[in-house]
mmCIF file of C-alpha atoms in Angstrom:
data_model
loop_
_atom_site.group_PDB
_atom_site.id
_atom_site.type_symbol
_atom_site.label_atom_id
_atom_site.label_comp_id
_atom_site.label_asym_id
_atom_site.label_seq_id
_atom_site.Cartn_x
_atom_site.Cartn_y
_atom_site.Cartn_z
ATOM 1 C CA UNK A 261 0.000 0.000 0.000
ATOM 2 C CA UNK A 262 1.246 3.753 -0.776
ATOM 3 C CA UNK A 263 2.962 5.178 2.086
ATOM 4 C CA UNK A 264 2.075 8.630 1.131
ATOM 5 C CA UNK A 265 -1.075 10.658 2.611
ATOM 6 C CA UNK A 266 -4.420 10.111 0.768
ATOM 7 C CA UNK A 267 -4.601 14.165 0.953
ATOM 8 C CA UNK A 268 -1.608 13.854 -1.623
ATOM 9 C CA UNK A 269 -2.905 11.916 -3.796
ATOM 10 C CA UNK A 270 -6.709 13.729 -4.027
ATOM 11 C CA UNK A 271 -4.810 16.906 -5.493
ATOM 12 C CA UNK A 272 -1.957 14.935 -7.460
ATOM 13 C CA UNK A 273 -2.248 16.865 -10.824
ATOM 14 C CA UNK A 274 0.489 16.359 -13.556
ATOM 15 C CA UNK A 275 -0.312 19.014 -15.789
ATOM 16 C CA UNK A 276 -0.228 21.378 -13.058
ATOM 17 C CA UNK A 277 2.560 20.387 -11.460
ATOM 18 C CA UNK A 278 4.024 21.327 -15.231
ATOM 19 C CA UNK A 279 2.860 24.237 -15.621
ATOM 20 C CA UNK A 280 4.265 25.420 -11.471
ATOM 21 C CA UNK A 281 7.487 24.056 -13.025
ATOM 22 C CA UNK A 282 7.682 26.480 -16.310
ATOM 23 C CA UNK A 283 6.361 29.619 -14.008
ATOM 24 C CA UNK A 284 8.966 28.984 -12.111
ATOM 25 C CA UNK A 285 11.553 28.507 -14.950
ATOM 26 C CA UNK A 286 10.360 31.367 -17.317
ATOM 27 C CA UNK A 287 10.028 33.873 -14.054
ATOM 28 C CA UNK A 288 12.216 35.810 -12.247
ATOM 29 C CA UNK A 289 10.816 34.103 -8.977
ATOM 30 C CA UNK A 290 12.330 35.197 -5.661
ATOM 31 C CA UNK A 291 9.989 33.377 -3.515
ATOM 32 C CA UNK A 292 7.092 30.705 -2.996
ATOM 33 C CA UNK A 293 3.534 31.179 -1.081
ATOM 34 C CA UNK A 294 1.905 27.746 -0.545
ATOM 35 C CA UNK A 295 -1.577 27.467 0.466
ATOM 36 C CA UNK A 296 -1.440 24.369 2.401
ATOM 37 C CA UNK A 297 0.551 21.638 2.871
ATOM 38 C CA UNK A 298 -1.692 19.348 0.279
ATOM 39 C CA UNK A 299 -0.329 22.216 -2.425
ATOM 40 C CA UNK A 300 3.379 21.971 -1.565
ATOM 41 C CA UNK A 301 3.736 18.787 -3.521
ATOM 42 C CA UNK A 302 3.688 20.679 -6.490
ATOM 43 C CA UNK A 303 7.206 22.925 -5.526
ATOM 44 C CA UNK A 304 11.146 21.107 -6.219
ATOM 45 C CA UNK A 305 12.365 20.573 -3.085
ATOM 46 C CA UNK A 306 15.495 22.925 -4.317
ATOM 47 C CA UNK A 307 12.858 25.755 -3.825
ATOM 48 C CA UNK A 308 11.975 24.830 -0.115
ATOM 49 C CA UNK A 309 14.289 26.865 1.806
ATOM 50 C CA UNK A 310 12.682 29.971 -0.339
ATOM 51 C CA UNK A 311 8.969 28.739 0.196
ATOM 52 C CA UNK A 312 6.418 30.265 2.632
ATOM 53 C CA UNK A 313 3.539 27.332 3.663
ATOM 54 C CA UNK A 314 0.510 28.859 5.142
ATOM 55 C CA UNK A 315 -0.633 25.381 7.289
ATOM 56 C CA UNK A 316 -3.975 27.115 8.293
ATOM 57 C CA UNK A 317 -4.786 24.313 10.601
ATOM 58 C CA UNK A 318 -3.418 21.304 11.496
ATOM 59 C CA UNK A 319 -5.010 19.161 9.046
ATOM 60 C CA UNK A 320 -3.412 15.878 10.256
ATOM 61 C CA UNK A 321 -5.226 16.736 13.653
ATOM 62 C CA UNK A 322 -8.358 16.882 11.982
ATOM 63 C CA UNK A 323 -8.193 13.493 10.520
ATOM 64 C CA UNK A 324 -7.901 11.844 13.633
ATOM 65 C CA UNK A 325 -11.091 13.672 15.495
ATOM 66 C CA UNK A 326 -12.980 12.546 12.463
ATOM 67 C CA UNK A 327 -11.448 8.795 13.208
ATOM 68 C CA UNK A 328 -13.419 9.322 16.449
ATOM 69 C CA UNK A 329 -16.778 9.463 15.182
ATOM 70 C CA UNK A 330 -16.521 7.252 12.978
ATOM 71 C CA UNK A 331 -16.836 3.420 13.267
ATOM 72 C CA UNK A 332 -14.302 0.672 11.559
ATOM 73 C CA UNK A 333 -12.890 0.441 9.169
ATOM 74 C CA UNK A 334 -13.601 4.441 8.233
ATOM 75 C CA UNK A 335 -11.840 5.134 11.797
ATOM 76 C CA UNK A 336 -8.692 2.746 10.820
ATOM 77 C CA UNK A 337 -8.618 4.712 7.416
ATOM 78 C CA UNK A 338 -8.802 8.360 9.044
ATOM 79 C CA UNK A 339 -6.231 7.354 11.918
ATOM 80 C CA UNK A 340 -3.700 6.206 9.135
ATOM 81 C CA UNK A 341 -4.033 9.175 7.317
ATOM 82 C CA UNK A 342 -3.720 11.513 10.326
ATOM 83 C CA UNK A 343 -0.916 9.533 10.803
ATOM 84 C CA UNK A 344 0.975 9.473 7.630
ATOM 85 C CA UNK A 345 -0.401 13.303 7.013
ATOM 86 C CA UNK A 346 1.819 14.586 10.191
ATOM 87 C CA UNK A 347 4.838 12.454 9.114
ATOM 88 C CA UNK A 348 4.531 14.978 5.871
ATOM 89 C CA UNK A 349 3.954 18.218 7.531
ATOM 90 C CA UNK A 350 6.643 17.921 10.084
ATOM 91 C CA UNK A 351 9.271 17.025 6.720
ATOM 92 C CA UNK A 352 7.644 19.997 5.216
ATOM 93 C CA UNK A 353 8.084 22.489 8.215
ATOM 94 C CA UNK A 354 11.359 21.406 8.678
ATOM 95 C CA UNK A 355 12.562 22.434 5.001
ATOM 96 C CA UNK A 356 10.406 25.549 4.007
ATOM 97 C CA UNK A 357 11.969 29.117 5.279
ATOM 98 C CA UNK A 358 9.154 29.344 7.649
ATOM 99 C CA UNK A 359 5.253 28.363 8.372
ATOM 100 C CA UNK A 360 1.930 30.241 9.584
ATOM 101 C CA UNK A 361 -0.994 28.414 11.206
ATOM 102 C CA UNK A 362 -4.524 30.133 11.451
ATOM 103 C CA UNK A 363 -4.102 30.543 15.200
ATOM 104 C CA UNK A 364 -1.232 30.324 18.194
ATOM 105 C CA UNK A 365 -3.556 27.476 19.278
ATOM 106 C CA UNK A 366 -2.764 25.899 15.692
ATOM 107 C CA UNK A 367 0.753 26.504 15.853
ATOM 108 C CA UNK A 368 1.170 25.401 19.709
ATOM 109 C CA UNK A 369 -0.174 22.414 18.583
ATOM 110 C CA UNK A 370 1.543 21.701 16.035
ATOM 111 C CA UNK A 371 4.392 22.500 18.286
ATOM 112 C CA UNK A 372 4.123 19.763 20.265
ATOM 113 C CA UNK A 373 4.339 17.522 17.148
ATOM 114 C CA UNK A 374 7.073 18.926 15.817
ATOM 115 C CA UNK A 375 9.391 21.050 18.161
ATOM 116 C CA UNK A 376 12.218 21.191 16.151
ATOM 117 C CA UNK A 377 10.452 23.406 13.535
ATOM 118 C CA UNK A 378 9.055 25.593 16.809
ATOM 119 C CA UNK A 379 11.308 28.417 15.689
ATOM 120 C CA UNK A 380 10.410 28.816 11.951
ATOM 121 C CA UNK A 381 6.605 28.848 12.453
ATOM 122 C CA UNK A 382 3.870 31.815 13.568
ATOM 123 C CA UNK A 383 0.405 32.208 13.636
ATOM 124 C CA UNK A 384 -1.360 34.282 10.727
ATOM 125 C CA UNK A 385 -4.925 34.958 10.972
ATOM 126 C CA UNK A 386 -7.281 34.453 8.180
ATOM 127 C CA UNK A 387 -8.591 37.860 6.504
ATOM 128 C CA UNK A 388 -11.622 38.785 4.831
ATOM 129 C CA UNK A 389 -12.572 40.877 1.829
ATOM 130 C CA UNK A 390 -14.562 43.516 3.620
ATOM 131 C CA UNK A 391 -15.302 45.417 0.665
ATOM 132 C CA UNK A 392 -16.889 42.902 -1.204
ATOM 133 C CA UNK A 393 -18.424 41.082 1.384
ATOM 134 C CA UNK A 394 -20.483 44.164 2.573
ATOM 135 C CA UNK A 395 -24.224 45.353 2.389
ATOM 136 C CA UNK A 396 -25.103 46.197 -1.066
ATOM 137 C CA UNK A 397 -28.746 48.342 -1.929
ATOM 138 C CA UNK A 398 -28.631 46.548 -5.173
ATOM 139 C CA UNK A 399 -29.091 43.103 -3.435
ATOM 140 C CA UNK A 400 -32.739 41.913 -3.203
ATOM 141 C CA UNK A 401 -33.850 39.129 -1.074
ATOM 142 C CA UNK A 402 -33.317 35.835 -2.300
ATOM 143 C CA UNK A 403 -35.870 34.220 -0.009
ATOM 144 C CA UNK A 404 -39.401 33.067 -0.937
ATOM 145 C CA UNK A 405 -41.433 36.155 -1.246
ATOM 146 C CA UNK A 406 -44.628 34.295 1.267
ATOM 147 C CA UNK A 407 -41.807 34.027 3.822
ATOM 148 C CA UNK A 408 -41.692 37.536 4.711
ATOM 149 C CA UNK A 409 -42.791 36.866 7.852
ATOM 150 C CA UNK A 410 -40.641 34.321 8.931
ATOM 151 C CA UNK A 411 -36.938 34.415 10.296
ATOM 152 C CA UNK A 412 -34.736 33.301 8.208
ATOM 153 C CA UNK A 413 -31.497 31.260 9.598
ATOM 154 C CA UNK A 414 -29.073 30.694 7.367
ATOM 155 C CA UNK A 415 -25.705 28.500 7.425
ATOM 156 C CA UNK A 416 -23.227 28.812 4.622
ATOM 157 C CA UNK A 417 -20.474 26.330 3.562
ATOM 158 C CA UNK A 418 -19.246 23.662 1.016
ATOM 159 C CA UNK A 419 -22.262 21.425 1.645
ATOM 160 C CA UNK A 420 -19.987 18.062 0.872
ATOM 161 C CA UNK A 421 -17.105 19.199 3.388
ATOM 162 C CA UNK A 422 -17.883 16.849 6.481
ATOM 163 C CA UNK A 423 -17.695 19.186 8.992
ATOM 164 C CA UNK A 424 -20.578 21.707 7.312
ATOM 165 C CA UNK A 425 -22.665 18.052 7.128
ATOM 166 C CA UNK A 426 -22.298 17.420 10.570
ATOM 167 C CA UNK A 427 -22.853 20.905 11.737
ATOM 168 C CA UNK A 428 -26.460 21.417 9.707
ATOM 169 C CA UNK A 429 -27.428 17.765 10.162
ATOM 170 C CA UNK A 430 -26.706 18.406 14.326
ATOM 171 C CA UNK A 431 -28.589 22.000 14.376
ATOM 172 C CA UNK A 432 -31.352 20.663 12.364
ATOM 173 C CA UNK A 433 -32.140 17.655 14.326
ATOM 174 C CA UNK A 434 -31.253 18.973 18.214
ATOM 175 C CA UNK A 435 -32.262 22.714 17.565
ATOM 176 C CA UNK A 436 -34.109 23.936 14.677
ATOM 177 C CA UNK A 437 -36.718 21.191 15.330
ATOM 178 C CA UNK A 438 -37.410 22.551 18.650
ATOM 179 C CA UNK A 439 -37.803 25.988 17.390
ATOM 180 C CA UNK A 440 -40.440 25.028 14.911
ATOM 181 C CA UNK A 441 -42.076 22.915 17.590
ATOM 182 C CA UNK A 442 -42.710 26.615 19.396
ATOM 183 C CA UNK A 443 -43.226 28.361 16.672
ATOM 184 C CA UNK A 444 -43.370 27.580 12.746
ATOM 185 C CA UNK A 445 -42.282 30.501 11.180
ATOM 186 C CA UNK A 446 -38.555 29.710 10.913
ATOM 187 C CA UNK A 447 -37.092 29.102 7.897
ATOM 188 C CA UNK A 448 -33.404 27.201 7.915
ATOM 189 C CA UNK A 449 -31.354 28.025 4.638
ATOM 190 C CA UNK A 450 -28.194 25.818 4.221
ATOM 191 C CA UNK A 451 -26.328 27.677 1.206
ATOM 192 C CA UNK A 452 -23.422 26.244 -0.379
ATOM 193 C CA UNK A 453 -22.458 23.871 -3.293
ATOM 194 C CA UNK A 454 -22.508 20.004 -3.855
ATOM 195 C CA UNK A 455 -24.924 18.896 -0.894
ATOM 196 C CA UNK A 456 -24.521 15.662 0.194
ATOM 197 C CA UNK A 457 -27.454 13.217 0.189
ATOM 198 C CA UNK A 458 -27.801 13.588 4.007
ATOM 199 C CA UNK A 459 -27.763 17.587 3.259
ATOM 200 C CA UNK A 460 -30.237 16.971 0.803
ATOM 201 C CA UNK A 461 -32.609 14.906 2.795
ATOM 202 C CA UNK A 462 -33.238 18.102 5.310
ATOM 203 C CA UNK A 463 -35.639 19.834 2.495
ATOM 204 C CA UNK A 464 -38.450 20.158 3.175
ATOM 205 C CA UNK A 465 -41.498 23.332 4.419
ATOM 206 C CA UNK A 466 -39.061 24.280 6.714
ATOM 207 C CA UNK A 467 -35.274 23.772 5.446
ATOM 208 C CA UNK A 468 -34.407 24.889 2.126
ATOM 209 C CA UNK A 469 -31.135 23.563 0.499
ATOM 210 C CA UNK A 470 -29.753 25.998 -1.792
ATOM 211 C CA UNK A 471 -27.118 23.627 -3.700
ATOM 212 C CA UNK A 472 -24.622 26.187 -5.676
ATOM 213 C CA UNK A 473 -25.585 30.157 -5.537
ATOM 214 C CA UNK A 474 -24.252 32.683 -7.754
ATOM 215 C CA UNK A 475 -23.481 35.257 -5.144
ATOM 216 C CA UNK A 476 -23.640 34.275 -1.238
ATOM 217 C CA UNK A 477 -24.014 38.252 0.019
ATOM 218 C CA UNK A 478 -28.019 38.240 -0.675
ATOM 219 C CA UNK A 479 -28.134 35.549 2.043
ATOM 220 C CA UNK A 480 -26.287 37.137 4.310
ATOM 221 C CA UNK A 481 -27.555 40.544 3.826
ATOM 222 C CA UNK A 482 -31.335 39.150 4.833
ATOM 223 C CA UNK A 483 -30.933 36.789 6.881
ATOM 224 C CA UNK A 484 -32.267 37.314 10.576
ATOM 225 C CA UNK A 485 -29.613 35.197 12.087
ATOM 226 C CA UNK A 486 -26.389 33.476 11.011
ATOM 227 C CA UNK A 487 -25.527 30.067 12.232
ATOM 228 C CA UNK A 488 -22.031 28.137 12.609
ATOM 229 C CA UNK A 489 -22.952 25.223 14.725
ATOM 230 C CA UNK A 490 -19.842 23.576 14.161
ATOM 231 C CA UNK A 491 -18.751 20.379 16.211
ATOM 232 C CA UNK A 492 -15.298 19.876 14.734
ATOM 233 C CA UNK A 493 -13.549 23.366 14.046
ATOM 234 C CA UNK A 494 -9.925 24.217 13.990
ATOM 235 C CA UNK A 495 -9.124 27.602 13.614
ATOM 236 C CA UNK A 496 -10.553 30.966 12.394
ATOM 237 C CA UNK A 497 -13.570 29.743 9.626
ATOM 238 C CA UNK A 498 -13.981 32.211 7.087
ATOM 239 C CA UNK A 499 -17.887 31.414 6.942
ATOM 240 C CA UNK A 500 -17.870 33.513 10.349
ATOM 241 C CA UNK A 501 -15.552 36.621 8.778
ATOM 242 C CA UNK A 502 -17.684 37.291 5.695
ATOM 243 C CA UNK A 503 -20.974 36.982 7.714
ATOM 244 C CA UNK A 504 -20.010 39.248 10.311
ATOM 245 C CA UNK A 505 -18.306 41.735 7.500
ATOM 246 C CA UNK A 506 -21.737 41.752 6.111
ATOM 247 C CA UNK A 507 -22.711 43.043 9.303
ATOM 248 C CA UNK A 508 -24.372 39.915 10.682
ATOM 249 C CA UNK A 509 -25.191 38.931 14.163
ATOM 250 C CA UNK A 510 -23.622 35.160 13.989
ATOM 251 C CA UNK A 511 -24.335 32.715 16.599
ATOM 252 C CA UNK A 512 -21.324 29.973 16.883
ATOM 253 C CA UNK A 513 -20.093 27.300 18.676
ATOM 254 C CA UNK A 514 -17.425 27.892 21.558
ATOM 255 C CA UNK A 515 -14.839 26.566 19.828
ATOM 256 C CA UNK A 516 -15.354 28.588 16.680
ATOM 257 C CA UNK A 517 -15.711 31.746 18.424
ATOM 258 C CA UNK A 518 -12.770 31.503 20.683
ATOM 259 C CA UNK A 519 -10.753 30.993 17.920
ATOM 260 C CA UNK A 520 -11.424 34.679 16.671
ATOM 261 C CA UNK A 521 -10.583 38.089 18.323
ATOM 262 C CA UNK A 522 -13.842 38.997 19.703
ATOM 263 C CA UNK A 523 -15.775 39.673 22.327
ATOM 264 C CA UNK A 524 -18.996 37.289 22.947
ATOM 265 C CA UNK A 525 -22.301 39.266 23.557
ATOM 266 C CA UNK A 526 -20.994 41.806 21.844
ATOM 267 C CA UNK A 527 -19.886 41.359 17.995
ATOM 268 C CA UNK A 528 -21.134 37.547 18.488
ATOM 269 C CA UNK A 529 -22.923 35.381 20.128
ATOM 270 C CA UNK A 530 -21.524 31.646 21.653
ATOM 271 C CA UNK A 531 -23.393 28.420 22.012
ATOM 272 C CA UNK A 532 -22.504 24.691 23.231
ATOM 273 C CA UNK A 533 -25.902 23.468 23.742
ATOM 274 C CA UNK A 534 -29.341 22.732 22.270
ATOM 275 C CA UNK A 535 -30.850 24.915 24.803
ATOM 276 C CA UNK A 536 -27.803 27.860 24.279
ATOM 277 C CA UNK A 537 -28.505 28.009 20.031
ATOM 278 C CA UNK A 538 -32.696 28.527 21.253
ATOM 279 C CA UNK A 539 -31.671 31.085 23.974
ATOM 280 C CA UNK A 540 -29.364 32.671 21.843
ATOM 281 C CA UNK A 541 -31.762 32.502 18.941
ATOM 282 C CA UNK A 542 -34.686 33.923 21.281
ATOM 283 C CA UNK A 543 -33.204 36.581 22.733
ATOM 284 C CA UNK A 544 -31.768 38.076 19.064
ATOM 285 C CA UNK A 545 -35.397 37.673 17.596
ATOM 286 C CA UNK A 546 -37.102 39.432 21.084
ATOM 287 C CA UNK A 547 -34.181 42.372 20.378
ATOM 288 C CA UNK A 548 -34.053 43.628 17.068
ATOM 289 C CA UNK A 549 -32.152 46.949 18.109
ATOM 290 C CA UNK A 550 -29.771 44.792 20.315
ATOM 291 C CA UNK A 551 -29.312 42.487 17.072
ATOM 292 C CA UNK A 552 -28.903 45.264 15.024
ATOM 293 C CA UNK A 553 -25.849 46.248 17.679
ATOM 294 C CA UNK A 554 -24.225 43.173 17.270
ATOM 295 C CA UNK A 555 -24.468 42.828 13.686
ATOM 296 C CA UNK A 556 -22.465 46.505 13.306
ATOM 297 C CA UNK A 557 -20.022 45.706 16.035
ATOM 298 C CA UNK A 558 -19.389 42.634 14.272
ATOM 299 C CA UNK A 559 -18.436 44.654 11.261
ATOM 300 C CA UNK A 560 -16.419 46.939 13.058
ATOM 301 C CA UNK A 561 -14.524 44.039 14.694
ATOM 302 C CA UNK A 562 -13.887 42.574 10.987
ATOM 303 C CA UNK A 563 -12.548 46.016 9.233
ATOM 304 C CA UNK A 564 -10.154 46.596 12.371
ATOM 305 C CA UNK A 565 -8.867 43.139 12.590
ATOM 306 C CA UNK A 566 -9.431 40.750 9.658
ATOM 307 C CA UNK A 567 -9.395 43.175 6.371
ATOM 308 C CA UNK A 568 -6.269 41.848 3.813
ATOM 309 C CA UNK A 569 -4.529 44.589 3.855
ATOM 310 C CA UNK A 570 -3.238 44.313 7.522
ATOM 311 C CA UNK A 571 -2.626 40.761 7.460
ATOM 312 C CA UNK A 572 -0.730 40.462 4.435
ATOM 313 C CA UNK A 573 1.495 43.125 6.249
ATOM 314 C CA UNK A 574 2.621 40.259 8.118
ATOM 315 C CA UNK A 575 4.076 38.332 5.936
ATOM 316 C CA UNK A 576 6.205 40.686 4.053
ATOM 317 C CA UNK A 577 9.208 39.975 6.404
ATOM 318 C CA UNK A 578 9.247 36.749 5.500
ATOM 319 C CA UNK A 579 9.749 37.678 1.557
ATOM 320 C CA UNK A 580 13.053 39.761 1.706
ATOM 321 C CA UNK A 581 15.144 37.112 -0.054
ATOM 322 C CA UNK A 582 19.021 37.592 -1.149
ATOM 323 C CA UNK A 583 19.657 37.533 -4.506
ATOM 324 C CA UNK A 584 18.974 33.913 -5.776
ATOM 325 C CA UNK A 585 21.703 31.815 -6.999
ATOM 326 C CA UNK A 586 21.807 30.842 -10.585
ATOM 327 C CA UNK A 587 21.500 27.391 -10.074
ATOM 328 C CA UNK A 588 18.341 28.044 -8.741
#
């Protein structure tokens, strides 16, 4: 059996792995970004100690939390590529001129896996367009004009990414049915592309599942509520950014929000809990002035903290190469 990470393999491309090879060659190139670690198959080796990897998470970490929800032999398969996945980004980190992860929680873990690389690695924060992903008077609502009256939750993602399944499939079956139970006019949108079967099984009066959109803002910009119900997040999820650029009040689970600079109750709200999503729900719905509040704050918070243009300033330290050799 191949000894090398599934991950590898999924984005194994020939033809681009050609064409990285004749930028390089046909370029004056003085350095290397990867986007990560499954992309940095596609960069010579010679190139490492002039290549940047942005990790993001720990991806090798995620593998084995899916492992434990999963039964055999899915959990043997997940283990072994957690496994083989960690063997590559510690031989990665250890060659590249230096590595970001989405979070000093990220990068303190990965830490512990691979100390010897401790020295060559910082944590870089994701960033958000906050100029496109803002409120636009052009946008009109892309809900179901009889559901004017109803509040409209909506959860955005890549609807085949196992995480987003789990997340909907969870808040759909331990919270949204209770809210309809009280009262029936919520409306859950799931928007995002490729929905699994188990995605797709949630339509129905009261779930709509969007499949592929051609812009995401509309559903943002009128929703009542955002949702990230996540059970398995690592770092900072961009889902949260753009909602809360669009000025959003975003409910989330602990995990997700205490991965981001913020300050709960005030630019967004935390839940655990069945019971916390309902409160949390219930009190923004009972509030719209306070909800308005958030969703501004929220905005703020974004525009100070996430835009591009201050994170990127981080990384420019990391560029200022010598001239490169010729062999190179």
């Amino acid at each position: 059996m191949d000894e090398s990470p599934l991950t590898l393999n999924y984005y194994r491309s020939r033809n681009f792995k050609k064409w990285v090879n004749a930028v390089i060659s046909n370029n004056k190139i003085d350095a290397i970004v990867v986007f990560s670690s499954a992309m940095a198959q596609f960069v010579e080796i010679d190139w490492y100690s002039r290549t940047l990897v942005d990790f993001v998470d720990v991806d090798s970490q995620k593998w084995s939390e899916y492992a434990d929800k999963k039964n055999f032999p899915i959990s043997w398969l997940y283990r072994r590529e957690s496994k083989l996945l960690l063997k590559y980004e510690r031989f990665l980190a250890s060659k590249v001129k230096h590595s970001f992860f989405v979070t000093e929680k990220e990068r303190n873990i990965f830490s512990n896996f691979a100390p010897d690389s401790v020295l060559k690695t910082s944590s870089l924060n994701n960033g958000v367009d906050s100029d496109f992903f803002t409120q636009n008077d052009s946008f009109s609502s892309p809900f179901i004009e009889d559901e004017n009256e109803c509040t409209q939750i909506v959860f955005t993602g890549a609807m085949d990414y196992w995480p987003n399944v789990d997340a909907v499939t969870w808040f759909f079956e331990n919270v949204f049915k209770l809210l309809i139970q009280k009262k029936s006019n919520f409306r859950f949108y799931i928007v995002g592309r490729n929905p699994t079967q188990a995605v797709l099984n949630l339509n129905s009066k009261f779930v709509v599942v969007t499949g592929t959109v051609a812009d995401v803002r509309p559903y943002l910009q009128f929703a009542k509520i955002v949702v990230a119900p996540l059970r398995i997040a690592r770092g900072v999820q961009n889902k949260i950014l753009e909602a809360m650029s669009m000025q959003k009040p975003v409910i989330a689970s602990v995990e997700c929000v205490r991965a981001i600079d913020s300050t709960d109750g005030v630019d967004i709200l935390s839940a655990e809990t069945p019971m916390d999503f309902i409160n949390k729900i219930d009190f923004l719905i009972a509030d719209d002035q306070r909800a308005e509040m958030i969703g501004r704050a929220a905005r703020i918070n974004v525009e100070d903290k996430y835009s591009w243009h201050s994170h990127l300033k981080k990384i420019d330290q990391y560029l200022e190469f010598d001239k490169i050799e010729d062999v190179l």
